[in-house]
Coordinates of C-alpha atoms in Angstrom, one line a residue:
Chain A
M1 CA 11.1 -0.9 -114.9
S2 CA 10.6 2.6 -115.6
T3 CA 10.0 3.4 -119.4
L4 CA 10.6 7.1 -119.4
E5 CA 12.8 8.9 -116.8
V6 CA 13.6 12.5 -117.1
E7 CA 16.5 14.0 -114.6
G8 CA 17.6 17.3 -113.8
L9 CA 15.8 19.2 -116.7
T10 CA 16.8 22.5 -116.7
V11 CA 15.8 25.2 -119.6
G12 CA 16.3 28.7 -119.4
V13 CA 15.6 31.7 -122.0
T14 CA 18.8 32.5 -124.0
R15 CA 21.8 35.2 -122.9
S16 CA 19.4 35.4 -119.7
P17 CA 20.5 33.5 -116.4
T18 CA 16.7 33.2 -115.5
S19 CA 15.5 29.9 -115.6
I20 CA 12.1 28.3 -116.7
L21 CA 12.6 24.8 -115.6
A22 CA 15.2 24.6 -112.7
D23 CA 16.3 20.9 -112.3
V24 CA 13.2 19.3 -113.0
S25 CA 13.0 15.2 -112.8
F26 CA 9.9 12.8 -112.9
S27 CA 9.4 9.7 -114.5
V28 CA 6.5 7.8 -116.6
P29 CA 6.5 4.0 -115.7
A30 CA 4.8 1.9 -118.8
G31 CA 1.2 1.4 -118.4
K32 CA 0.8 4.3 -116.1
I33 CA -0.6 7.8 -116.0
V34 CA 1.5 10.4 -114.4
G35 CA 0.0 14.1 -113.8
L36 CA 2.2 17.1 -114.4
V37 CA 0.1 19.8 -112.4
G38 CA 0.9 23.4 -112.2
E39 CA -0.5 26.9 -113.0
S40 CA 0.2 28.8 -116.0
G41 CA 4.0 29.8 -115.9
S42 CA 4.8 26.6 -113.7
G43 CA 6.8 25.2 -116.9
K44 CA 4.6 22.1 -117.4
T45 CA 4.2 22.5 -121.4
M46 CA 8.0 23.5 -121.3
A47 CA 8.7 20.5 -120.1
A48 CA 6.4 19.0 -122.6
L49 CA 8.1 20.8 -125.4
T50 CA 11.9 20.0 -124.3
M51 CA 10.9 15.8 -124.5
M52 CA 9.6 16.4 -127.8
G53 CA 12.4 18.5 -128.8
L54 CA 10.1 21.3 -129.7
L55 CA 11.4 24.0 -127.8
P56 CA 10.9 27.5 -129.6
D57 CA 13.5 29.8 -130.4
G58 CA 15.1 31.6 -128.0
I59 CA 14.5 28.9 -125.2
E60 CA 17.7 26.9 -124.6
L61 CA 17.9 23.4 -122.5
R62 CA 21.1 23.9 -120.8
S63 CA 21.4 20.4 -118.6
G64 CA 19.5 17.1 -117.8
S65 CA 19.0 13.5 -119.1
V66 CA 15.8 11.9 -120.9
R67 CA 16.4 8.1 -120.7
M68 CA 13.8 5.7 -122.3
D69 CA 14.7 2.3 -120.8
G70 CA 18.2 3.5 -120.1
R71 CA 19.1 4.9 -123.4
Q72 CA 19.7 8.3 -123.5
L73 CA 17.2 10.6 -125.7
L74 CA 19.3 14.0 -125.1
D75 CA 22.0 14.6 -127.7
P76 CA 24.7 16.4 -125.6
A77 CA 26.0 18.3 -128.6
R78 CA 22.8 20.0 -129.6
M79 CA 21.5 20.0 -126.4
T80 CA 18.2 18.5 -128.1
V81 CA 16.4 15.5 -127.4
S82 CA 16.1 13.2 -130.5
R83 CA 12.5 12.0 -130.8
E84 CA 13.9 8.4 -132.8
S85 CA 12.3 5.7 -133.2
A86 CA 9.1 7.7 -132.5
D87 CA 9.1 6.7 -128.8
M88 CA 6.7 9.3 -127.8
A89 CA 4.1 11.4 -129.1
M90 CA 2.2 14.2 -128.1
I91 CA -1.2 15.5 -128.2
F92 CA -1.9 19.4 -127.8
Q93 CA -4.6 21.8 -126.3
H94 CA -6.1 23.0 -129.4
P95 CA -6.4 20.2 -131.5
Q96 CA -7.6 22.3 -134.5
A97 CA -4.4 24.5 -134.2
A98 CA -2.7 21.5 -134.2
L99 CA -4.0 19.7 -137.3
N100 CA -2.8 21.1 -140.5
P101 CA -6.1 22.9 -142.0
T102 CA -5.2 22.4 -145.7
M103 CA -4.9 18.5 -145.7
K104 CA -7.6 16.2 -145.0
V105 CA -7.5 14.4 -141.6
G106 CA -7.3 10.7 -142.9
R107 CA -4.2 11.8 -145.1
Q108 CA -2.4 13.6 -142.2
I109 CA -2.8 10.2 -140.1
A110 CA -2.1 8.2 -143.3
R111 CA 1.3 10.5 -143.6
V112 CA 2.6 8.7 -140.4
F113 CA 2.2 5.2 -141.8
S114 CA 4.0 6.4 -145.0
L115 CA 7.0 7.7 -143.1
Q116 CA 7.0 5.5 -140.4
Q117 CA 6.4 2.1 -142.2
G118 CA 7.1 3.0 -145.6
A119 CA 3.5 1.8 -146.5
G120 CA 2.1 2.6 -149.8
R121 CA -0.9 5.4 -150.7
S122 CA -3.9 3.2 -150.2
E123 CA -2.3 0.9 -147.6
A124 CA -1.4 3.7 -145.4
M125 CA -4.9 5.5 -146.3
S126 CA -6.6 2.1 -144.9
Q127 CA -4.6 1.8 -142.2
S128 CA -5.6 5.6 -141.6
I129 CA -9.4 5.0 -141.5
E130 CA -9.0 2.0 -139.5
M131 CA -7.3 4.3 -136.5
L132 CA -9.9 6.3 -136.7
R133 CA -12.5 4.0 -136.2
R134 CA -10.5 2.6 -133.1
V135 CA -10.5 6.1 -131.3
G136 CA -14.5 5.8 -131.4
I137 CA -15.2 8.0 -134.5
P138 CA -18.6 7.0 -136.3
G139 CA -18.5 6.8 -139.7
A140 CA -14.4 6.8 -140.0
A141 CA -14.1 6.5 -143.9
R142 CA -16.6 9.8 -144.6
V143 CA -14.3 11.7 -141.3
A144 CA -11.3 10.4 -143.3
G145 CA -12.2 13.0 -146.1
A146 CA -12.8 15.9 -143.7
H147 CA -10.8 19.0 -143.2
P148 CA -9.8 19.8 -139.6
H149 CA -12.4 23.1 -139.8
Q150 CA -15.1 21.0 -140.8
L151 CA -14.7 18.8 -137.6
S152 CA -15.8 19.5 -133.8
G153 CA -12.9 20.2 -131.3
G154 CA -14.0 17.0 -129.6
M155 CA -13.3 15.0 -132.8
C156 CA -10.2 16.8 -133.7
Q157 CA -8.9 15.6 -130.2
R158 CA -9.7 12.1 -131.6
V159 CA -8.1 12.8 -134.7
M160 CA -4.8 13.9 -132.8
I161 CA -5.1 11.2 -130.8
A162 CA -5.4 8.6 -133.9
M163 CA -2.2 10.5 -135.3
A164 CA -0.4 10.1 -132.2
L165 CA -1.2 6.4 -131.6
A166 CA 0.0 5.8 -135.5
C167 CA 3.5 6.5 -134.1
R168 CA 3.0 3.4 -131.6
P169 CA 4.5 5.8 -128.9
R170 CA 5.4 4.1 -125.5
I171 CA 5.1 7.3 -124.2
L172 CA 2.1 9.7 -125.1
I173 CA 2.5 13.2 -123.9
A174 CA -1.0 14.7 -123.3
D175 CA -0.8 18.9 -122.8
E176 CA -4.4 19.6 -121.5
P177 CA -5.8 17.5 -123.8
T178 CA -9.5 18.4 -122.8
T179 CA -9.3 21.8 -121.7
A180 CA -10.8 22.8 -124.6
L181 CA -13.4 20.6 -124.4
D182 CA -17.1 20.1 -123.0
V183 CA -17.3 17.8 -120.2
T184 CA -19.3 15.4 -121.7
I185 CA -16.7 15.1 -124.6
Q186 CA -14.1 15.1 -121.8
A187 CA -15.3 11.9 -120.5
Q188 CA -15.1 10.2 -123.7
I189 CA -11.8 11.3 -124.4
F190 CA -10.9 10.3 -120.9
D191 CA -12.2 6.6 -121.5
L192 CA -10.3 6.4 -124.8
I193 CA -6.9 7.6 -123.1
R194 CA -7.6 5.0 -120.4
D195 CA -8.4 2.2 -122.8
L196 CA -5.4 2.7 -124.3
V197 CA -3.2 2.7 -121.6
A198 CA -4.7 -0.6 -121.2
E199 CA -4.4 -1.7 -124.3
T200 CA -1.0 -0.9 -125.3
G201 CA 0.8 -0.5 -122.2
A202 CA 1.8 3.0 -123.0
G203 CA 3.0 5.5 -120.1
V204 CA 0.9 8.9 -120.3
L205 CA 2.1 12.3 -118.9
F206 CA -1.0 13.9 -118.2
I207 CA -0.5 17.9 -118.3
T208 CA -3.0 19.9 -117.1
H209 CA -3.7 22.5 -114.4
D210 CA -6.9 21.1 -113.2
L211 CA -6.7 19.6 -110.3
A212 CA -10.1 17.3 -110.7
A213 CA -9.0 16.0 -113.9
V214 CA -5.5 14.7 -111.8
A215 CA -7.7 13.2 -109.3
E216 CA -9.6 11.2 -112.0
M217 CA -7.0 10.1 -114.3
C218 CA -3.7 10.1 -112.8
D219 CA -2.0 7.2 -111.0
S220 CA 0.7 9.4 -109.5
V221 CA 1.3 13.5 -109.7
T222 CA 4.4 15.6 -109.9
V223 CA 3.4 19.4 -108.8
L224 CA 5.3 22.4 -110.3
F225 CA 5.8 25.9 -109.3
G226 CA 8.0 28.4 -111.3
G227 CA 9.7 25.9 -112.7
Q228 CA 10.8 23.9 -109.5
V229 CA 9.2 20.6 -108.6
M230 CA 7.4 21.4 -105.1
E231 CA 6.1 17.8 -104.6
E232 CA 5.6 14.6 -106.0
G233 CA 3.8 11.1 -105.0
S234 CA 1.3 8.9 -105.6
R235 CA -2.5 10.5 -106.1
D236 CA -3.1 9.4 -102.8
D237 CA -0.2 11.1 -101.3
I238 CA -1.0 14.3 -103.0
F239 CA -4.5 14.6 -102.2
R240 CA -5.0 12.9 -99.0
R241 CA -1.5 13.7 -97.4
P242 CA -0.2 16.9 -99.1
R243 CA 2.9 18.0 -97.4
H244 CA 4.4 21.1 -99.3
P245 CA 2.5 24.1 -98.6
Y246 CA 2.1 25.0 -102.4
T247 CA 0.4 21.8 -102.9
T248 CA -1.9 22.7 -99.8
Y249 CA -2.5 25.8 -101.0
L250 CA -3.7 24.8 -104.3
L251 CA -5.6 22.2 -103.1
D252 CA -7.4 25.0 -100.6
S253 CA -7.8 27.3 -103.5
V254 CA -10.4 25.0 -105.2
Q255 CA -11.8 23.2 -102.2
K256 CA -12.1 26.2 -99.4
E257 CA -13.3 29.3 -99.2
V258 CA -10.8 32.2 -99.9
D259 CA -9.7 36.1 -99.3
P260 CA -11.0 37.5 -102.0
H261 CA -8.9 40.6 -101.4
V262 CA -5.5 38.8 -101.8
V263 CA -4.4 39.6 -105.2
E264 CA -2.6 36.8 -106.8
A265 CA 1.2 37.6 -107.1
G266 CA 2.1 35.0 -110.3
V267 CA 5.7 33.7 -110.3
D268 CA 8.7 35.7 -109.8
F269 CA 11.4 34.6 -111.8
E270 CA 14.2 36.7 -110.6
L271 CA 13.5 35.2 -107.4
V272 CA 16.6 33.5 -105.8
G273 CA 15.8 30.2 -103.9
C274 CA 12.0 28.6 -103.5
R275 CA 9.9 30.2 -106.1
F276 CA 7.2 29.9 -103.8
G277 CA 8.6 31.9 -101.5
H278 CA 7.2 35.4 -101.6
R279 CA 3.8 33.8 -101.8
C280 CA 4.5 31.1 -99.0
D281 CA 2.9 31.6 -95.8
Y282 CA 5.7 29.5 -93.6
A283 CA 8.4 31.7 -95.5
W284 CA 11.7 32.4 -93.7
E285 CA 15.3 33.5 -94.1
A286 CA 16.1 29.6 -95.4
C287 CA 14.0 29.6 -98.6
G288 CA 16.3 32.3 -100.1
E289 CA 17.8 28.6 -101.3
V290 CA 16.4 26.3 -103.6
P291 CA 15.3 23.0 -101.0
D292 CA 15.9 19.9 -102.0
L293 CA 13.1 17.4 -102.6
V294 CA 12.8 14.9 -99.7
A295 CA 11.3 11.8 -98.7
V296 CA 8.4 12.3 -96.7
G297 CA 6.6 9.1 -97.0
E298 CA 7.1 6.1 -99.4
G299 CA 7.5 7.4 -102.9
H300 CA 6.6 11.0 -101.8
R301 CA 8.7 13.7 -101.6
S302 CA 8.5 17.1 -101.0
A303 CA 11.2 20.5 -101.7
C304 CA 10.3 22.4 -98.5
F305 CA 12.7 23.4 -95.5
L306 CA 9.9 22.7 -93.5
H307 CA 10.5 18.9 -93.6
T308 CA 14.3 19.4 -92.9
A309 CA 14.5 22.3 -90.5
E310 CA 11.2 21.4 -88.6
V311 CA 13.2 21.2 -85.4
T312 CA 15.1 24.1 -85.9
R313 CA 12.5 26.3 -86.6
A314 CA 10.4 25.0 -83.5
G315 CA 13.2 26.0 -81.4
A316 CA 13.5 29.5 -82.8
S317 CA 9.7 30.5 -82.6
Chain K
M1 CA -43.0 41.8 -106.3
P2 CA -42.3 40.9 -109.7
A3 CA -38.7 39.2 -110.3
L4 CA -36.0 41.8 -111.6
L5 CA -35.9 40.3 -114.7
E6 CA -38.2 38.2 -116.6
L7 CA -37.6 36.1 -119.8
R8 CA -40.8 35.0 -121.5
G9 CA -40.4 32.4 -124.8
L10 CA -37.2 34.4 -125.5
R11 CA -36.0 33.6 -129.0
K12 CA -33.1 34.0 -131.2
T13 CA -32.1 32.6 -134.9
F14 CA -29.4 33.6 -136.6
G15 CA -29.6 33.7 -140.5
R16 CA -33.0 32.6 -142.0
G17 CA -34.5 30.0 -144.8
R18 CA -32.9 26.8 -144.7
R19 CA -29.7 27.8 -142.8
A20 CA -31.4 29.5 -140.3
L21 CA -29.7 28.4 -136.9
P22 CA -32.2 28.6 -133.8
A23 CA -29.6 29.5 -130.6
V24 CA -32.1 30.5 -128.2
R25 CA -35.5 28.4 -128.9
G26 CA -37.9 29.5 -126.0
V27 CA -36.5 30.5 -122.8
D28 CA -38.6 31.3 -119.6
L29 CA -36.2 32.6 -116.7
D30 CA -36.6 35.1 -113.8
V31 CA -33.7 36.6 -111.9
A32 CA -34.7 38.4 -108.5
R33 CA -33.3 41.2 -106.6
G34 CA -30.0 40.4 -105.5
E35 CA -30.4 36.7 -106.6
T36 CA -27.4 35.0 -108.6
V37 CA -28.9 32.6 -111.5
G38 CA -26.4 30.2 -113.1
V39 CA -26.6 29.0 -116.5
V40 CA -24.6 26.0 -117.4
G41 CA -24.6 24.1 -120.6
E42 CA -21.7 22.9 -123.1
S43 CA -20.8 24.8 -126.2
G44 CA -23.4 26.0 -128.9
C45 CA -26.4 25.7 -125.9
G46 CA -27.3 29.2 -126.1
K47 CA -25.6 30.5 -123.1
T48 CA -23.7 33.4 -124.5
T49 CA -26.2 34.4 -126.8
L50 CA -29.1 34.3 -124.4
G51 CA -26.7 36.7 -121.8
R52 CA -26.0 38.9 -124.9
M53 CA -29.5 39.1 -125.8
V54 CA -30.4 40.4 -121.8
A55 CA -27.1 42.9 -122.3
G56 CA -28.9 44.3 -125.0
L57 CA -25.9 43.3 -127.5
T58 CA -28.0 41.0 -129.7
P59 CA -31.0 41.7 -131.1
V60 CA -33.8 39.3 -129.8
T61 CA -35.8 37.2 -132.4
D62 CA -39.0 36.8 -130.7
G63 CA -40.1 36.9 -126.9
V64 CA -39.8 39.6 -124.3
I65 CA -37.3 40.9 -121.9
R66 CA -38.9 42.2 -119.0
F67 CA -36.7 44.4 -116.6
D68 CA -37.7 45.9 -113.6
G69 CA -41.6 45.9 -115.0
S70 CA -41.1 47.5 -118.4
D71 CA -40.4 45.6 -121.7
L72 CA -36.5 45.9 -123.3
D73 CA -36.7 45.2 -126.8
G74 CA -33.4 44.4 -126.6
T75 CA -31.6 47.1 -129.4
S76 CA -33.0 50.5 -128.6
A77 CA -32.8 50.0 -124.6
S78 CA -32.8 53.2 -122.7
R79 CA -29.6 54.9 -121.4
E80 CA -30.7 54.2 -118.1
N81 CA -31.6 50.4 -118.3
R82 CA -27.9 50.3 -120.4
R83 CA -26.7 51.7 -117.2
R84 CA -28.4 49.4 -115.3
I85 CA -27.7 46.1 -116.9
Q86 CA -24.0 45.4 -117.5
M87 CA -22.0 42.5 -118.9
V88 CA -18.6 41.0 -117.7
F89 CA -16.7 39.0 -120.8
Q90 CA -14.9 35.9 -120.7
H91 CA -11.3 37.1 -122.1
P92 CA -10.3 40.8 -120.0
A93 CA -7.6 41.0 -122.2
Q94 CA -10.1 41.2 -125.6
S95 CA -12.6 43.1 -123.5
L96 CA -10.4 46.2 -122.3
N97 CA -9.1 48.6 -124.2
R98 CA -5.5 48.2 -124.9
R99 CA -5.0 52.0 -125.0
M100 CA -6.4 53.4 -122.2
T101 CA -5.6 53.3 -118.6
V102 CA -7.4 51.5 -115.9
G103 CA -8.3 54.9 -114.5
A104 CA -9.9 56.3 -118.1
M105 CA -11.6 52.7 -118.6
L106 CA -13.5 53.0 -115.4
A107 CA -14.2 56.6 -115.8
E108 CA -15.9 56.3 -118.9
P109 CA -19.1 54.7 -117.8
L110 CA -18.9 57.1 -115.4
R111 CA -19.4 59.7 -117.7
L112 CA -21.4 58.0 -120.4
L113 CA -23.6 56.3 -118.2
A114 CA -24.1 57.6 -114.8
G115 CA -23.7 61.3 -115.6
A116 CA -21.7 62.1 -112.7
P117 CA -20.0 64.8 -112.2
R118 CA -16.2 65.1 -112.6
S119 CA -15.3 65.8 -109.7
E120 CA -16.4 62.7 -108.0
T121 CA -14.7 60.8 -110.5
A122 CA -11.2 60.3 -108.8
G123 CA -12.5 59.5 -105.6
R124 CA -15.1 56.7 -107.3
I125 CA -12.9 55.3 -108.8
E126 CA -10.2 54.6 -106.3
E127 CA -13.1 53.4 -104.1
M128 CA -14.0 50.8 -106.8
L129 CA -10.6 49.8 -107.1
A130 CA -10.4 48.9 -103.5
L131 CA -13.6 47.1 -103.9
V132 CA -11.9 44.6 -106.2
G133 CA -8.8 44.3 -104.2
L134 CA -6.8 46.2 -106.6
D135 CA -4.3 49.3 -105.1
P136 CA -5.2 52.9 -106.3
A137 CA -1.9 52.8 -107.9
F138 CA -3.3 50.5 -110.7
G139 CA -5.6 53.6 -111.9
S140 CA -2.8 54.7 -114.4
R141 CA -1.7 51.2 -115.8
R142 CA -2.4 49.9 -119.3
P143 CA -4.0 46.1 -119.5
R144 CA -0.9 44.8 -120.8
Q145 CA 0.7 45.5 -117.4
L146 CA -1.9 43.3 -115.6
S147 CA -1.9 39.6 -115.0
G148 CA -5.1 37.7 -116.1
G149 CA -6.7 38.0 -112.7
Q150 CA -5.8 41.8 -112.3
Q151 CA -7.6 42.5 -115.8
Q152 CA -10.5 40.4 -114.9
R153 CA -10.8 42.8 -111.5
V154 CA -10.6 45.6 -113.7
A155 CA -13.3 44.3 -116.4
I156 CA -15.6 43.6 -113.2
A157 CA -15.1 47.0 -111.5
R158 CA -16.1 48.5 -114.9
A159 CA -19.2 47.0 -114.7
L160 CA -19.9 47.8 -111.6
M161 CA -19.0 51.7 -112.2
P162 CA -22.2 53.0 -113.3
D163 CA -23.9 51.3 -109.9
P164 CA -25.9 48.5 -112.0
D165 CA -28.8 46.2 -110.8
L166 CA -28.1 43.4 -112.8
V167 CA -24.5 42.0 -114.1
V168 CA -24.5 39.3 -116.7
L169 CA -21.1 37.4 -116.5
D170 CA -20.2 35.3 -119.1
E171 CA -17.6 32.8 -118.1
P172 CA -15.7 35.1 -116.1
T173 CA -13.3 32.7 -114.6
S174 CA -12.6 30.4 -117.6
S175 CA -9.8 32.0 -118.7
L176 CA -8.2 32.1 -115.4
D177 CA -6.1 29.3 -113.7
Q178 CA -7.9 27.4 -111.1
S179 CA -6.3 28.8 -108.3
L180 CA -7.8 32.5 -109.1
R181 CA -11.2 31.2 -109.6
G182 CA -12.2 30.7 -106.1
R183 CA -10.9 34.2 -105.0
M184 CA -12.6 35.9 -108.4
I185 CA -16.3 34.1 -106.9
A186 CA -15.2 35.1 -103.2
L187 CA -14.9 38.7 -104.9
L188 CA -17.9 38.7 -106.8
R189 CA -20.3 37.0 -103.7
R190 CA -18.6 39.8 -101.3
I191 CA -19.6 42.7 -104.0
Q192 CA -23.1 41.2 -103.9
E193 CA -23.7 41.5 -100.3
M194 CA -22.3 45.0 -100.4
R195 CA -24.6 46.2 -103.1
G196 CA -27.5 44.1 -103.3
V197 CA -26.7 43.5 -107.2
S198 CA -28.0 40.5 -109.1
Y199 CA -25.8 38.0 -111.4
L200 CA -26.4 36.1 -114.5
F201 CA -23.7 34.0 -114.2
I202 CA -23.0 31.8 -117.3
S203 CA -20.5 29.1 -117.4
H204 CA -19.6 25.3 -118.6
D205 CA -17.8 25.1 -115.3
L206 CA -20.4 23.8 -112.9
G207 CA -17.9 23.8 -110.1
T208 CA -17.7 27.3 -110.3
V209 CA -21.3 27.5 -110.7
R210 CA -22.0 25.7 -107.8
R211 CA -20.4 28.1 -105.5
I212 CA -21.8 31.2 -106.8
A213 CA -25.6 30.5 -107.8
D214 CA -28.7 30.6 -106.0
R215 CA -30.4 28.5 -108.8
V216 CA -29.0 27.1 -111.6
A217 CA -30.7 26.6 -115.2
V218 CA -29.3 23.9 -117.2
M219 CA -29.0 24.6 -121.2
Y220 CA -29.0 22.2 -123.8
L221 CA -29.6 23.1 -127.4
G222 CA -31.3 26.3 -127.0
R223 CA -33.6 25.7 -124.4
I224 CA -33.5 25.3 -120.4
V225 CA -33.9 21.6 -120.1
E226 CA -33.7 22.0 -115.9
I227 CA -34.0 24.6 -113.4
A228 CA -33.6 24.1 -110.0
P229 CA -32.1 25.9 -106.7
T230 CA -28.5 24.9 -106.6
R231 CA -28.0 22.4 -103.8
E232 CA -31.2 20.1 -105.2
L233 CA -29.8 20.6 -108.5
F234 CA -26.5 19.3 -107.8
D235 CA -27.6 16.7 -104.7
D236 CA -30.4 15.2 -106.9
P237 CA -30.4 16.0 -110.7
R238 CA -33.4 14.9 -112.6
H239 CA -33.4 15.4 -116.1
P240 CA -31.3 12.6 -117.8
Y241 CA -28.9 15.2 -119.6
T242 CA -28.0 17.1 -116.0
R243 CA -27.6 13.7 -114.6
A244 CA -25.3 13.0 -116.9
L245 CA -23.4 15.9 -117.1
L246 CA -23.1 15.9 -113.0
S247 CA -21.7 12.4 -113.3
V248 CA -18.8 12.8 -115.6
A249 CA -17.7 16.4 -114.0
P250 CA -14.2 15.5 -112.7
T251 CA -14.2 15.7 -108.8
M252 CA -11.3 16.2 -106.6
D253 CA -13.1 13.3 -103.8
L254 CA -10.9 10.4 -104.0
D255 CA -13.7 8.5 -102.1
D256 CA -16.6 9.8 -104.6
V257 CA -18.3 6.9 -106.0
R258 CA -21.0 8.2 -108.4
E259 CA -21.5 6.0 -111.3
R260 CA -20.6 7.8 -114.7
I261 CA -22.9 8.2 -117.2
V262 CA -20.9 8.9 -120.6
L263 CA -23.4 10.0 -123.2
P264 CA -23.1 8.7 -126.6
G265 CA -21.8 10.9 -129.5
E266 CA -22.2 14.7 -129.7
T267 CA -24.5 17.6 -129.6
P268 CA -26.6 17.9 -132.6
S269 CA -26.3 20.3 -135.0
P270 CA -29.0 23.0 -133.9
T271 CA -29.9 23.6 -138.0
D272 CA -31.1 19.8 -138.3
L273 CA -32.9 19.1 -135.2
P274 CA -35.0 15.6 -135.0
T275 CA -38.8 15.9 -133.9
G276 CA -39.6 15.5 -130.6
C277 CA -37.2 16.0 -127.6
S278 CA -34.0 17.3 -128.8
F279 CA -31.9 15.3 -126.8
Q280 CA -33.7 11.8 -127.9
D281 CA -30.7 10.5 -129.7
R282 CA -28.4 10.6 -126.4
C283 CA -30.8 10.2 -124.1
P284 CA -30.6 6.7 -122.0
L285 CA -34.4 7.0 -120.9
V286 CA -35.5 7.6 -124.2
F287 CA -39.0 5.6 -125.3
D288 CA -41.3 6.5 -128.4
R289 CA -43.3 9.8 -127.3
C290 CA -40.1 11.1 -127.0
R291 CA -39.5 10.9 -130.8
S292 CA -42.8 12.4 -131.5
E293 CA -43.6 15.0 -129.5
S294 CA -41.4 17.8 -127.8
P295 CA -41.4 18.1 -123.9
V296 CA -41.7 21.3 -122.0
L297 CA -40.6 22.5 -118.6
A298 CA -43.0 21.1 -115.6
P299 CA -42.7 20.6 -112.1
V300 CA -40.5 17.7 -110.5
G301 CA -40.5 19.2 -107.0
S302 CA -40.9 22.2 -105.1
Y303 CA -39.5 25.3 -107.2
R304 CA -37.8 23.1 -109.8
L305 CA -38.9 22.0 -113.3
A306 CA -37.6 19.6 -115.6
E307 CA -38.4 19.2 -119.7
C308 CA -38.6 15.4 -119.5
F309 CA -41.1 12.9 -120.5
A310 CA -39.6 10.4 -118.5
V311 CA -39.0 12.3 -115.4
A312 CA -41.7 14.8 -115.1
P313 CA -44.9 13.3 -116.4
A314 CA -46.8 16.3 -116.6
S315 CA -44.2 17.7 -119.3
D316 CA -46.9 17.9 -122.1
A317 CA -46.7 20.1 -124.9

């Protein structure tokens, strides 16, 4: 049973025909870590913000559905996702920026217990300290009395995770949770996230541009480019049997020698059809339209005309 | 022939008295002509301070920087040495002048440092843009009209403009998407082949350093704890810190079966270092001697050194 199902998410700039996310679907099953991977501008953070009902001004949700165990979370009147019952919590890339700089961290976590469970002040605080202990903070009682600027980046990320856990989420959205951290601290945070999944059975949407982190952490992967889903599959599918030209390009760009004089083109949001079209070695006339995601294996889907028109193309060339 | 750059007992302490912060605590390092030496380490290890001292941007507290046989004292380097040592910074958007065109930015070092005649300027700018893979039309653009990758190409072009012998690159790829990093590395290598320039390549990203460096120095708390040719270091790390660092760096290789060594705790504060080895509180190999004496770099094979009593028995203070 899938816990979280996102379907046909389309997000755009207000009063502009351009879409930042076009018909994006993915699901996060309980107890699994799902990677949402893409370059800057691929829309991965927008997808997370949409699910948290945190879209910035000027960006609007146009259509889509976000369901938790079959229950619709999207309010069609306001076109926003309601986070009722706090089933989802999010941790951010820059924990120091995401925490309240004027409030001691213990109090910030305690507020979650007060607001959600109506716990009294001292009860909430002792739960807060317990939560800090659970995420592996030594001297939790002392750290609870510190302000965010007195703590290291790794420590702040633990505090963020403790705060997210205080909500008892069934889905944890982790947006580049370790990009700002050193590798030895990243290893500790990865272990922590894995332990939480094992312990609480929460599903994790793990957003990153770092393919190695995906290979290390995720059970399955959705590859985004220019707001479109290019390919999705199990970790093995994506890393061992990639089918979409963009996925191949992404893997090659990290692993193989590349031509230094090819200048990066970025994403062209004006482009009609497949957004990877203008960068794709295989692009042809058909790519002026958006290809459907088609099954290329069990649980493995890819959006490229190469899969549907292989015969036609072979005949033409 | 002596190395192009020789660092001997280099130290930098910020502040004084009880709040003195020793950022670099005695570094010996050579960079040969045409060589790339990678300096890796986590935040606060002193790698950026080291690079800034070499580039003459941070005054040296103690020790010697010898460049092409003559001593630099860090602050009053001659115009000629300033021309011969250039630097590229992590954030191109911040290190480029927002108000100047790319062409003006490239002309400035040529005029100020290289004393090139005005008649040659336009031709040299065009040549340089071509070298970094940019169209001549970029000469009239301003930084905000460029993508991050293009900005970093301009920053590299600017550093190369006065025809330096050594370029200090401080995290030149860290602000770029992973898919662009490979291209930037290939570009830097191509330039090195063509111009014979040396690089001091500073990064926390082990994967990137592995792809460009001839030798790698690993820093921890202001000291080099291990230095070795790149292949040897990655294939067979000796220092317990290097081993842990490499073991937890995520990899895309799904068949990778390395044993992960997750270090406990965080890097201690440089203002409050323990007696003896500074890695003792996180080290899996720690024994009595490490708590009373400080190890120094000692041979652990041909052309490689490590600073550890457990793996380099000769590391007597």
